[in-house]
Every structure is written in structure tokens, then in C-alpha cells.
Short mmCIF file of C-alpha atoms in Angstrom, two decimals:
data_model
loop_
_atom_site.label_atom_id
_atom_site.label_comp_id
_atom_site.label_asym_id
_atom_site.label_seq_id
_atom_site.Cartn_x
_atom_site.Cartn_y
_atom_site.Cartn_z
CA UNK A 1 61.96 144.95 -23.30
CA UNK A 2 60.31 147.15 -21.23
CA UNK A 3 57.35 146.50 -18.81
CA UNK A 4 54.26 148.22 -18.11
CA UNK A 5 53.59 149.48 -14.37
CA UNK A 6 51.27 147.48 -12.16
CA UNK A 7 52.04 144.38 -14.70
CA UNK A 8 53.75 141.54 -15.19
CA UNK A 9 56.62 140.46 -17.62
CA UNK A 10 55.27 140.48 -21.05
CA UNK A 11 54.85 136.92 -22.53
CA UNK A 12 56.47 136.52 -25.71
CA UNK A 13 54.69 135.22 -28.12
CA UNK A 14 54.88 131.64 -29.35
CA UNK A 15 56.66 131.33 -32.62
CA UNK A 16 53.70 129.84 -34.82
CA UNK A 17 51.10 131.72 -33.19
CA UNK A 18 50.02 130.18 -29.96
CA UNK A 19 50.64 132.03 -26.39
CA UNK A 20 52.52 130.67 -24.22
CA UNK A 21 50.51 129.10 -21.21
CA UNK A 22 51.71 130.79 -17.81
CA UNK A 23 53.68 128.35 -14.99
CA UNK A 24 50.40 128.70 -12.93
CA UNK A 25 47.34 128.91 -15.39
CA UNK A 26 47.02 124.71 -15.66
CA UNK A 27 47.24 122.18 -12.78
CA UNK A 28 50.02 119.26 -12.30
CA UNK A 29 47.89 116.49 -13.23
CA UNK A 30 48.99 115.25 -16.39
CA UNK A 31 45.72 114.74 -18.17
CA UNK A 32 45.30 118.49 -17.61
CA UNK A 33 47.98 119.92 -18.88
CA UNK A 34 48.03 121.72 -22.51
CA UNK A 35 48.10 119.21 -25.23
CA UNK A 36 49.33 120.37 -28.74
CA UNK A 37 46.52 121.52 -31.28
CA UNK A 38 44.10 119.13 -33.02
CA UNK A 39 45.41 116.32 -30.73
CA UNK A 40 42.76 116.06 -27.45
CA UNK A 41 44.46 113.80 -24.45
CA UNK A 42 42.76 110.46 -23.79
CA UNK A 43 42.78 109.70 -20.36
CA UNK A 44 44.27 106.56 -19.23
CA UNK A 45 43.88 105.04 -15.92
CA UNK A 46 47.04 103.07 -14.29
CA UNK A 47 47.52 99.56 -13.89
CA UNK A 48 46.84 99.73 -10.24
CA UNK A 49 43.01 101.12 -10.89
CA UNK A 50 42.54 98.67 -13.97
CA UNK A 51 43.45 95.88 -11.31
CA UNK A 52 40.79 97.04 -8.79
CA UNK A 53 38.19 97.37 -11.67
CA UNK A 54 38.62 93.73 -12.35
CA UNK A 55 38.88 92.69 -8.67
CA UNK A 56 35.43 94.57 -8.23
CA UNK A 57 33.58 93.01 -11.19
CA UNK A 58 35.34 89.78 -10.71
CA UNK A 59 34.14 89.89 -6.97
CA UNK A 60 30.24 91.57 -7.96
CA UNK A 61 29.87 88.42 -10.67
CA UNK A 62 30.69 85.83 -8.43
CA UNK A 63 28.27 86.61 -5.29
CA UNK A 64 26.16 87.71 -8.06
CA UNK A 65 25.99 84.00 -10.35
CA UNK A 66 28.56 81.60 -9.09
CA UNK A 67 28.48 82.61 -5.41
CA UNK A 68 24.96 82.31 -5.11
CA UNK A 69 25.01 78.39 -6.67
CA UNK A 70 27.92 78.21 -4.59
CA UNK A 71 26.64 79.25 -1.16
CA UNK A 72 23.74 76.42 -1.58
CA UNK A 73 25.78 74.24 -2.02
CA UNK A 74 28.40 75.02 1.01
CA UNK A 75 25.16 75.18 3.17
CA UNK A 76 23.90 71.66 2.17
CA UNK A 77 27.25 70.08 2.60
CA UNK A 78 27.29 71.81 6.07
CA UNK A 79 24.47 70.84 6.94
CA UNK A 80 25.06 66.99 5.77
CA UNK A 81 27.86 67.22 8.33
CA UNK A 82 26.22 68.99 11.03
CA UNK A 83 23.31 66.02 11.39
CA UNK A 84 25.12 63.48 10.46
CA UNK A 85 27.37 64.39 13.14
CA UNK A 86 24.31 64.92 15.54
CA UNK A 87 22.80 61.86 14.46
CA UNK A 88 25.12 58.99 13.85
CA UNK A 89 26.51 59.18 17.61
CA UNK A 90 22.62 58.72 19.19
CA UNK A 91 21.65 55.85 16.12
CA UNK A 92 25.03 53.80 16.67
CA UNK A 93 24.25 54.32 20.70
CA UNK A 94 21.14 52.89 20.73
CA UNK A 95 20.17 51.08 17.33
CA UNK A 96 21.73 47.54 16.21
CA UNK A 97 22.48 48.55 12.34
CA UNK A 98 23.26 44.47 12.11
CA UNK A 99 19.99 42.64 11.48
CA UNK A 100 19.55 38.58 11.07
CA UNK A 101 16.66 38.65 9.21
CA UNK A 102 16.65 34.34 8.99
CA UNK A 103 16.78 34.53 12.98
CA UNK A 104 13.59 36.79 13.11
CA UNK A 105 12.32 34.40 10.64
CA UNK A 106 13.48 31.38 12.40
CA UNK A 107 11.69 32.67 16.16
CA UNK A 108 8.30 33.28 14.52
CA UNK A 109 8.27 29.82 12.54
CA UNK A 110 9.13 28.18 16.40
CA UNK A 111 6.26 30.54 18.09
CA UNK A 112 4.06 28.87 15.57
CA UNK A 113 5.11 25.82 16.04
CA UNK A 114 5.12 26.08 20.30
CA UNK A 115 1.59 27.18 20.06
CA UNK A 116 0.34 24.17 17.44
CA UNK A 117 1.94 21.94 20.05
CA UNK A 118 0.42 23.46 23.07
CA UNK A 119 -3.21 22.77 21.76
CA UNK A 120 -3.47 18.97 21.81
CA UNK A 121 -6.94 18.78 19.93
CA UNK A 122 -6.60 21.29 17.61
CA UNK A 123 -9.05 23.88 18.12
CA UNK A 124 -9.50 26.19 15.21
CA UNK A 125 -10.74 28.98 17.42
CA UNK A 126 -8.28 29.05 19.57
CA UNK A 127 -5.12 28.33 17.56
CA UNK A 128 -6.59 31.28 14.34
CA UNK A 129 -6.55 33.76 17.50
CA UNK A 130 -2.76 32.55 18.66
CA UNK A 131 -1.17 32.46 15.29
CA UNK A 132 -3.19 36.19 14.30
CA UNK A 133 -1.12 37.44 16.84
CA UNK A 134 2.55 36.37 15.93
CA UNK A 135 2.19 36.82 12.22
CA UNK A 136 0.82 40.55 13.10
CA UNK A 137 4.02 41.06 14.97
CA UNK A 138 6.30 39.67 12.47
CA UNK A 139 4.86 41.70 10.09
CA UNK A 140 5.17 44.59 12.16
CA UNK A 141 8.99 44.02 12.76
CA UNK A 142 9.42 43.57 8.57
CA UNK A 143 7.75 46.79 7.78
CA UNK A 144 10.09 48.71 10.02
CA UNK A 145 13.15 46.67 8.45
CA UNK A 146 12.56 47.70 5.02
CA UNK A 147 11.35 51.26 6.15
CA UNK A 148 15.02 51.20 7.36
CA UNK A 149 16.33 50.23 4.66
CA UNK A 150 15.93 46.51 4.40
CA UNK A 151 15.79 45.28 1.25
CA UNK A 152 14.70 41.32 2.07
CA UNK A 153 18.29 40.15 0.91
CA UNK A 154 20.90 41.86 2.69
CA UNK A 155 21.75 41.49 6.81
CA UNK A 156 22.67 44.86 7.68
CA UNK A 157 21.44 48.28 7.30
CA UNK A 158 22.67 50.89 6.17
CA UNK A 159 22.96 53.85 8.90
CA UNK A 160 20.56 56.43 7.62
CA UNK A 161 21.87 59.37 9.13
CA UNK A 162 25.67 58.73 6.89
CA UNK A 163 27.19 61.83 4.89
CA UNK A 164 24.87 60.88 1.95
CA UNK A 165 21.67 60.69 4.23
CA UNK A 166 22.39 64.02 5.87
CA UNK A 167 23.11 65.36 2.79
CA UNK A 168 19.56 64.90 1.14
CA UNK A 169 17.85 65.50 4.07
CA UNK A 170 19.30 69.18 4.75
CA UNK A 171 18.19 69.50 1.25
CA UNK A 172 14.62 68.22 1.31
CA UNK A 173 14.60 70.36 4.45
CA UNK A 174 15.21 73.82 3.07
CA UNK A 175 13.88 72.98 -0.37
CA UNK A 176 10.34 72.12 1.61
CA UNK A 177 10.16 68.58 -0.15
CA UNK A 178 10.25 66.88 2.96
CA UNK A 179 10.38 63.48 1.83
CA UNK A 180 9.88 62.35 6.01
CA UNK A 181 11.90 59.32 5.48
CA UNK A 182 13.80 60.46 7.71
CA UNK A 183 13.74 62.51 10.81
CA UNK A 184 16.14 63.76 13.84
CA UNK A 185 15.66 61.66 17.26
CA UNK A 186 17.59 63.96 19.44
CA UNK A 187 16.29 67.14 21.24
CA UNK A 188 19.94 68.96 19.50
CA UNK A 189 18.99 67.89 16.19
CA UNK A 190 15.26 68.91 16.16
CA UNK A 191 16.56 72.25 17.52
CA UNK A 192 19.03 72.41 14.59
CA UNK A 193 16.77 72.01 12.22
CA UNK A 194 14.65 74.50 13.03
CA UNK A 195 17.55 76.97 12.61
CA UNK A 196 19.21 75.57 10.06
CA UNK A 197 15.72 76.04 7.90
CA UNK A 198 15.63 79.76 8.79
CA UNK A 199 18.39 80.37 6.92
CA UNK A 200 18.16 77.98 4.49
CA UNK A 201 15.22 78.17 3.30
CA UNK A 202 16.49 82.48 2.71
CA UNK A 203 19.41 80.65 0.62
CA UNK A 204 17.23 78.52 -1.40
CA UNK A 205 15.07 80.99 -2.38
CA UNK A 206 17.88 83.90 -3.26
CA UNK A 207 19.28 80.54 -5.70
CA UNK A 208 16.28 80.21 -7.09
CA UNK A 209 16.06 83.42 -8.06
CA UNK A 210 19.28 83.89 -9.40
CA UNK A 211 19.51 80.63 -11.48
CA UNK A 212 15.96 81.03 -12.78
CA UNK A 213 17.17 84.56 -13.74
CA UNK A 214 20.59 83.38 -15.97
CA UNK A 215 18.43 80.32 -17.06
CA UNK A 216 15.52 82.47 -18.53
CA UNK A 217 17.91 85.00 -19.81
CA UNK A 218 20.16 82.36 -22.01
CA UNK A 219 17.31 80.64 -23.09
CA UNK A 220 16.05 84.36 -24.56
CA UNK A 221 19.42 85.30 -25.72
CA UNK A 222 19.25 81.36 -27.62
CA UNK A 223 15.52 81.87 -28.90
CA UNK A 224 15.74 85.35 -30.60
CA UNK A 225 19.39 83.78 -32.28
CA UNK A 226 17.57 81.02 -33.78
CA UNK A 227 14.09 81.74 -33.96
CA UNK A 228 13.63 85.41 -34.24
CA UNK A 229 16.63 86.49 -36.16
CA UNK A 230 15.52 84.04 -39.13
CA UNK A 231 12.03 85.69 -39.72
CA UNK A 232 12.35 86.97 -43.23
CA UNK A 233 11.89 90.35 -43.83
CA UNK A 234 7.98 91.61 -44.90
CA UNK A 235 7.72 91.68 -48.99
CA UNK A 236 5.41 94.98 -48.49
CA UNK A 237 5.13 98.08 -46.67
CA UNK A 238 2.82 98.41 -44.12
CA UNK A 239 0.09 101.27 -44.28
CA UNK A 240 -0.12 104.35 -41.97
CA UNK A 241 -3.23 102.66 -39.94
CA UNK A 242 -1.41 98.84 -39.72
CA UNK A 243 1.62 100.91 -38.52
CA UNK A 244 -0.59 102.99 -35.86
CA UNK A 245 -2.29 99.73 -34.63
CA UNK A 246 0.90 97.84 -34.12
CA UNK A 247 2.49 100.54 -32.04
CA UNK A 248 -0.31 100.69 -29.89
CA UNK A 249 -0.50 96.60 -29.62
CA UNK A 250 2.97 96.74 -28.96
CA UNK A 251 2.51 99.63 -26.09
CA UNK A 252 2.16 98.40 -22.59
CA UNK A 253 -0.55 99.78 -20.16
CA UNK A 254 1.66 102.55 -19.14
CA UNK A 255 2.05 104.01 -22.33
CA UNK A 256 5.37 103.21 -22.79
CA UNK A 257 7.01 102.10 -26.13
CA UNK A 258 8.02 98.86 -26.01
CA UNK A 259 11.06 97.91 -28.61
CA UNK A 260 9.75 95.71 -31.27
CA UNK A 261 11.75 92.97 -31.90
CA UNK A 262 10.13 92.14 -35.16
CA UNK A 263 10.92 95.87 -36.32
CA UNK A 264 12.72 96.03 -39.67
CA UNK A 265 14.63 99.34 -41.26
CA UNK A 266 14.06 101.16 -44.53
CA UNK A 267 16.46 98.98 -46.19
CA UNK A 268 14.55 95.73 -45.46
CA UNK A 269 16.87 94.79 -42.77
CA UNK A 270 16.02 93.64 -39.49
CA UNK A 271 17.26 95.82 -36.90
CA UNK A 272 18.84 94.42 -33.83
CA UNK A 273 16.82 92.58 -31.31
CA UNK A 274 16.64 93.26 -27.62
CA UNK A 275 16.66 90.46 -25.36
CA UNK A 276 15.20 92.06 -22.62
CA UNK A 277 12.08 92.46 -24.53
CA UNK A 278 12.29 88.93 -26.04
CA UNK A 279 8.75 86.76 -24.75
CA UNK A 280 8.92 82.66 -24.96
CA UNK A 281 6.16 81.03 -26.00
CA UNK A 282 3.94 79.53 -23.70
CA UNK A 283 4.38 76.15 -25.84
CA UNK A 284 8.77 76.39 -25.21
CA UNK A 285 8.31 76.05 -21.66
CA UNK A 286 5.59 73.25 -21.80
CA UNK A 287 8.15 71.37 -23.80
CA UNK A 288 11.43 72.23 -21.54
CA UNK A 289 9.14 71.09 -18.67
CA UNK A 290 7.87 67.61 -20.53
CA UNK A 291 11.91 67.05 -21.52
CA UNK A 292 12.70 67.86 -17.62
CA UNK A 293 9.85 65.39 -16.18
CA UNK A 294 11.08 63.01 -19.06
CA UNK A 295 14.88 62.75 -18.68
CA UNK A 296 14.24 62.23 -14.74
CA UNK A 297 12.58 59.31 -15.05
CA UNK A 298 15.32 57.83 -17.58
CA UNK A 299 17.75 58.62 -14.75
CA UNK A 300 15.81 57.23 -11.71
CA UNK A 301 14.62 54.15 -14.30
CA UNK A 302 18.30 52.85 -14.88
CA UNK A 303 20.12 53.95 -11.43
CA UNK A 304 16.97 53.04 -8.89
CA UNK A 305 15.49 50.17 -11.45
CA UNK A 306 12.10 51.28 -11.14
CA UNK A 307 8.91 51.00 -13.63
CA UNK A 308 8.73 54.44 -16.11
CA UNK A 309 5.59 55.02 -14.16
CA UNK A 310 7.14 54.88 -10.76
CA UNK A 311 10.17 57.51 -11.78
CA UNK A 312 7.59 59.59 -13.53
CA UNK A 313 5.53 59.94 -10.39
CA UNK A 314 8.81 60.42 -8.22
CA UNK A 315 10.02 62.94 -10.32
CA UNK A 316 6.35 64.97 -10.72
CA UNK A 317 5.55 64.79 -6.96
CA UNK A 318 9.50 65.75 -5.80
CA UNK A 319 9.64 68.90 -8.02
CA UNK A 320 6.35 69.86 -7.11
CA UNK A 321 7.75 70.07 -3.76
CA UNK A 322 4.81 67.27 -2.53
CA UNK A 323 7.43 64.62 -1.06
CA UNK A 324 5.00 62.19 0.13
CA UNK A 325 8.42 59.90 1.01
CA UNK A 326 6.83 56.70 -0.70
CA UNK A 327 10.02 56.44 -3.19
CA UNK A 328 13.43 57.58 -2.11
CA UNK A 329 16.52 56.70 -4.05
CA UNK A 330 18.71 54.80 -2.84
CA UNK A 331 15.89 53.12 -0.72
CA UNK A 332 14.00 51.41 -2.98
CA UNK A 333 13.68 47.66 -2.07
CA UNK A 334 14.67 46.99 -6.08
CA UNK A 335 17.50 49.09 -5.88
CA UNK A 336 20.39 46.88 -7.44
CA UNK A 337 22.38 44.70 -4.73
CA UNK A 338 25.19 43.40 -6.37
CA UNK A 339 28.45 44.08 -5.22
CA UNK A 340 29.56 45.71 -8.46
CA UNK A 341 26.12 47.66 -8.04
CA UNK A 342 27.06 49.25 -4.47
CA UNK A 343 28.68 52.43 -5.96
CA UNK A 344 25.75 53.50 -8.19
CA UNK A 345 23.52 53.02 -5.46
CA UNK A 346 25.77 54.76 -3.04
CA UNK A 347 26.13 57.66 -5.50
CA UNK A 348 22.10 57.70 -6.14
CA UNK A 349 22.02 60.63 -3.69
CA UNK A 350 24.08 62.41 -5.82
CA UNK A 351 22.07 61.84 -9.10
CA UNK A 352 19.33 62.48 -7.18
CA UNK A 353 20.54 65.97 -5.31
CA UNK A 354 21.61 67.36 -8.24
CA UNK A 355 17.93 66.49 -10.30
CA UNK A 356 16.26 68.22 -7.66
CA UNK A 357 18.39 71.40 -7.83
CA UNK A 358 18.92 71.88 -11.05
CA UNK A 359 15.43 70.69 -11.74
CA UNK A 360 13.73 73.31 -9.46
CA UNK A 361 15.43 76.12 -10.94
CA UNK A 362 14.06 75.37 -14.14
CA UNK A 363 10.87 75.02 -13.30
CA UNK A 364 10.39 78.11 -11.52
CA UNK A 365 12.06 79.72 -14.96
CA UNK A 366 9.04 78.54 -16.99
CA UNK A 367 6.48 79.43 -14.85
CA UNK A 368 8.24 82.66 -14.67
CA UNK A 369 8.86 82.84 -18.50
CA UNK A 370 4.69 81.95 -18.67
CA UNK A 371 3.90 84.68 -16.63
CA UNK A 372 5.84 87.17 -18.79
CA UNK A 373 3.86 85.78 -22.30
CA UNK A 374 0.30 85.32 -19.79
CA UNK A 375 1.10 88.99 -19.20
CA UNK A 376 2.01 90.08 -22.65
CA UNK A 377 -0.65 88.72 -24.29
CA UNK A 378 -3.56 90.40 -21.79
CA UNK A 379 -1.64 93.50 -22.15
CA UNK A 380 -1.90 93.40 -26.10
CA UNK A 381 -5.54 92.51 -25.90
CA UNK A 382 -6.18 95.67 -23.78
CA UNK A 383 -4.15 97.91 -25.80
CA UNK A 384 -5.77 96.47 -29.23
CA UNK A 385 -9.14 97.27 -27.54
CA UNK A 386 -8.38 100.57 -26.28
CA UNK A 387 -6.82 101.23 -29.94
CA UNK A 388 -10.07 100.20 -31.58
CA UNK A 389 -12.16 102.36 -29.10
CA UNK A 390 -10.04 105.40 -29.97
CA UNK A 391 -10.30 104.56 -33.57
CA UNK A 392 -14.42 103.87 -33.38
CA UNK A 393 -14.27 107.34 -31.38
CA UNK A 394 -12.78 109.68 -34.41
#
């Protein structure tokens, strides 16, 4: 066939109508090449980008939710370690953990007695002034014993500064409880705590945060399933000027639409809800805060045996963050001392450790969660007046 000057071969044509595309008119990347009529090319990635996808999401979730939990606890357990380690060697160096409490008892009975014997003619005077002064001192030396951790039965004492001690201190420390039953003697471990509280105080906030955060949103998710989604749907149709007043009730100060989640379609069906825009009642997170305060003191009742009253107060003042350091578990002079009892008290710290953390994140989710519905509630009161000013106006 023969060729026009200054052109190029003639393309023949394709046999149902279609040209045929030219070697260099379309790239060599597959999803770019010509695909047949009425059939557009879905893009797939390959297996080697679908596995970095899920490495990055994998990785972004955990440092996001499980990392965070996970790096508080990692930096308690370190830091359980780190004093203990600290402290132990200077407490074993210096402090006799073995006590004989019948001995000390035993001394101040023959004191007495020396003195009694040593005034012939018993002098009132003079033997009230004698005897004021041994009894103070025994009961001098018995307060320190069971602020050590004598419980009036046993004859040794427990080291205070063991895996389990370190463990709730570091976490009273950068929680801000501060219980103050116990404290670092050396100059390394006073130094370490300061720096250990810089950053961990950093850590427990960023877990607070986070868990307070997943906490609030499953309990909305949970609330608009069973409460919200089982409203029934209105049996009439609102009027122009209801509809008008509860868009503007529903506005925030911006101006901004907010999505209704009581909103319903023109078939009578409820449309979905957004969780975002869910707000808890102020009376959910009194109750989730009663049931918190309430299932403590069952705990710290059976494994501490205190009074109801006693675990309530424990409880109130530790998640409060207060920590006066009257009560600490596993310190308690009516902790259990049987022998088939030393586990559960040894594992008190645990119970204990885990109350507090789980317990504070909770709390700091309904007072979050009462801020939103404080908030919502003085937003639709401005908004309902500034309707009603607008509507007074025209």
C-alpha cells in the first residue's frame, strides 16, 4: 500500500472497528496499557505492598493502643528492678530484717522490774517518772515494727524494698499517689527517682490518655447499640418550626451542623448513628464510678480483710491520687498470716497495681465523658436562646 510523504506507515484498521494503538502511544506498566472495551482495569497491588500495608497498620495500632498499655507497664517493672536493686543491697547492709519481738518484750518487763527494785520504799513520784520513760521507748520501738511491717505475730520482716515493694512504689511514684510508706535511703536512689519520675510521669499521662480514649469510645459504640438504636421511631411528623428549632438546638456555637443521632428518614427508619457524636449521660458515669469505688472495696475486703469502710476509704483516697499511706495492702496488721494465706498476701500488690491502673483510666474517662454532656448541654441552652431571640426578632 502506498505511503504518503513526510508520514508514517498507514495503520490498518482493526477488524471490528477499533485502531490499532501504536508500539509507543501507552507506557509498559501494565495497569496502563489498553484494556478491551466496556471492561476498565482494576488495579491490584502485589503481595509484597499488601505485606507492608499490614506491617504499617499492624505497627501504627500497636504504639497506638497496645504499645502505649504496654510501655507502662515495661517502665514499672523496670523500675521495680532498678530500686529494688538500689535498695535491697543498703537495707540488708545495715537493717536486721530478723526481729524477736518476745526479747524486746522480755528487756522492757526486766527494766521495769530493775527500777521497782532499785526504789526500796516505793516512791510514787519517783518510780511514775522511771517507768514513763521505758514504756515511751517501748512504744516507740513497736510503732516502727509494725510501720515496717510487723504485724504483732510474726518474727521477721519482710524486706520492703523486694520486687513487689519496688514495684508499687515506681507506680505510686509516677502515678503521684505517693502512698510515703516507703521511701529511698540512698543518695543513688533519691537521684533515681527524680529521673525516673520525669519520664514517667510523661508515660503515665500519654496511658491515660490513650486508655481513657478506647474506654470512652467502646462505652459510646455499646450505649448507642443498646440504648439509642432501640428508641422507637416518632408516630408524627414534626412541623416546619419544631424542625427549625431542633436544628438550631442541635447546632454548636460555631454554626456547624452537628449529626443527629436521633434523626429518622422518610420511611420511619432510623438512620445510622454516629458514634463520634454519641454524648453519655451524666448519670452513666456516676454509676460506672459508684460500681468502680464499689467492686474495690469487695477486692481489698476479702484479700486485705479489712472493714467495707476501711476499703471504701482506701480505694476513694488512692484513685483520687491523695495517698495519705495510712492503708497499704499487703501491710495491713490484719492482713491474713496463715501459711496457706502467704500467697494472696504476697500477690496483694498485684491486685492492688492493677486496681489502681485500670481504675485511673476510668475515672479520667468519666470525667472526660462529663465534660463532653456539661458541654453539650450549655451549648444547647445557648443555641435554644439565640434561636428564640431570632425567632422573637422576625
Amino acid at each position: 500500500m502506498a505511503t504518503e510523504r513526510g508520514r508514517g506507515p498507514s495503520r490498518h484498521p482493526h477488524p471490528h472497528g477499533h485502531p490499532q494503538p501504536h508500539p509507543h502511544e501507552y507506557p509498559h506498566h501494565p495497569r496502563d496499557a489498553p484494556q478491551p472495551h466496556g471492561h476498565p482495569h482494576v488495579y491490584r497491588k502485589p503481595l509484597g505492598e499488601k505485606i507492608k500495608d499490614c506491617c504499617r497498620s499492624t505497627i501504627a495500632f500497636v504504639f497506638s493502643n497496645v504499645g502505649v498499655c504496654g510501655l507502662m507497664v515495661g517502665y514499672t517493672i523496670m523500675g521495680a528492678f532498678l530500686f529494688s536493686h538500689i535498695e535491697k543491697e543498703e537495707e540488708e547492709d545495715g537493717t536486721e530484717v530478723v526481729i524477736d519481738a518476745d526479747d524486746l518484750r522480755n528487756k522492757t518487763i526486766e527494766r521495769l522490774w530493775n527500777v521497782t527494785v532499785a526504789l526500796n520504799v516505793l516512791d510514787e513520784g519517783n518510780w511514775r517518772s522511771n517507768v514513763t520513760g521505758i514504756v515511751k521507748y517501748y512504744q516507740k520501738e513497736v510503732v516502727d515494727l509494725v510501720g515496717n511491717g510487723w504485724t504483732g505475730e510474726t518474727t521477721t520482716i519482710k524486706s520492703k524494698w523486694s520486687i513487689e515493694g519496688g514495684f508499687l512504689y515506681s507506680l505510686t511514684v509516677i502515678t503521684t499517689i505517693g502512698y510515703g510508706h516507703i521511701s529511698p535511703n540512698t543518695q543513688l536512689g533519691k537521684v533515681m527517682t527524680i529521673v525516673y519520675t520525669m519520664f514517667g510521669m510523661p508515660v503515665f499521662l500519654l496511658y491515660m490518655a490513650n486508655m481513657g480514649d478506647i474506654l470512652a469510645k467502646s462505652l459510646k459504640w455499646t450505649y448507642a447499640k443498646i440504648c439509642i438504636c432501640r428508641r422507637p421511631a416518632p408516630r408524627y411528623d414534626p412541623s416546619v418550626a419544631w424542625r427549625s428549632a431542633d436544628v438550631a438546638l442541635r447546632a454548636p456555637v460555631g454554626g456547624e451542623e452537628v449529626a443527629s443521632i436521633e434523626s429518622w428518614n422518610a420511611e420511619g427508619e432510623p438512620e445510622r448513628t454516629d458514634v463520634a457524636n454519641v454524648n453519655i449521660p451524666i448519670t452513666v458515669s456516676l454509676v460506672i464510678m459508684v460500681a468502680l469505688l464499689y467492686g474495690g472495696t469487695l477486692l481489698f475486703e476479702k484479700y486485705e480483710d479489712w472493714d467495707p469502710l476501711t476499703a471504701f476509704y482506701f480505694c476513694f483516697i488512692s484513685l483520687t491520687t491523695i495517698g495519705f499511706g495510712d492503708y497499704v495492702p499487703g501491710l495491713s496488721t490484719t492482713a491474713p498470716d496463715a501459711e496457706g494465706d502467704e500467697a494472696v498476701k504476697d500477690t496483694s500488690f498485684i491486685y492492688c497495681s492493677l486496681y489502681l491502673m485500670f481504675g485511673l483510666a476510668l475515672l479520667s474517662m468519666c470525667f472526660n465523658l462529663m465534660q463532653e454532656e456539661v458541654v453539650h448541654k450549655i451549648t444547647a441552652c445557648l443555641n435554644a436562646v439565640r434561636f428564640f431571640k431570632r425567632r422573637d426578632g422576625d
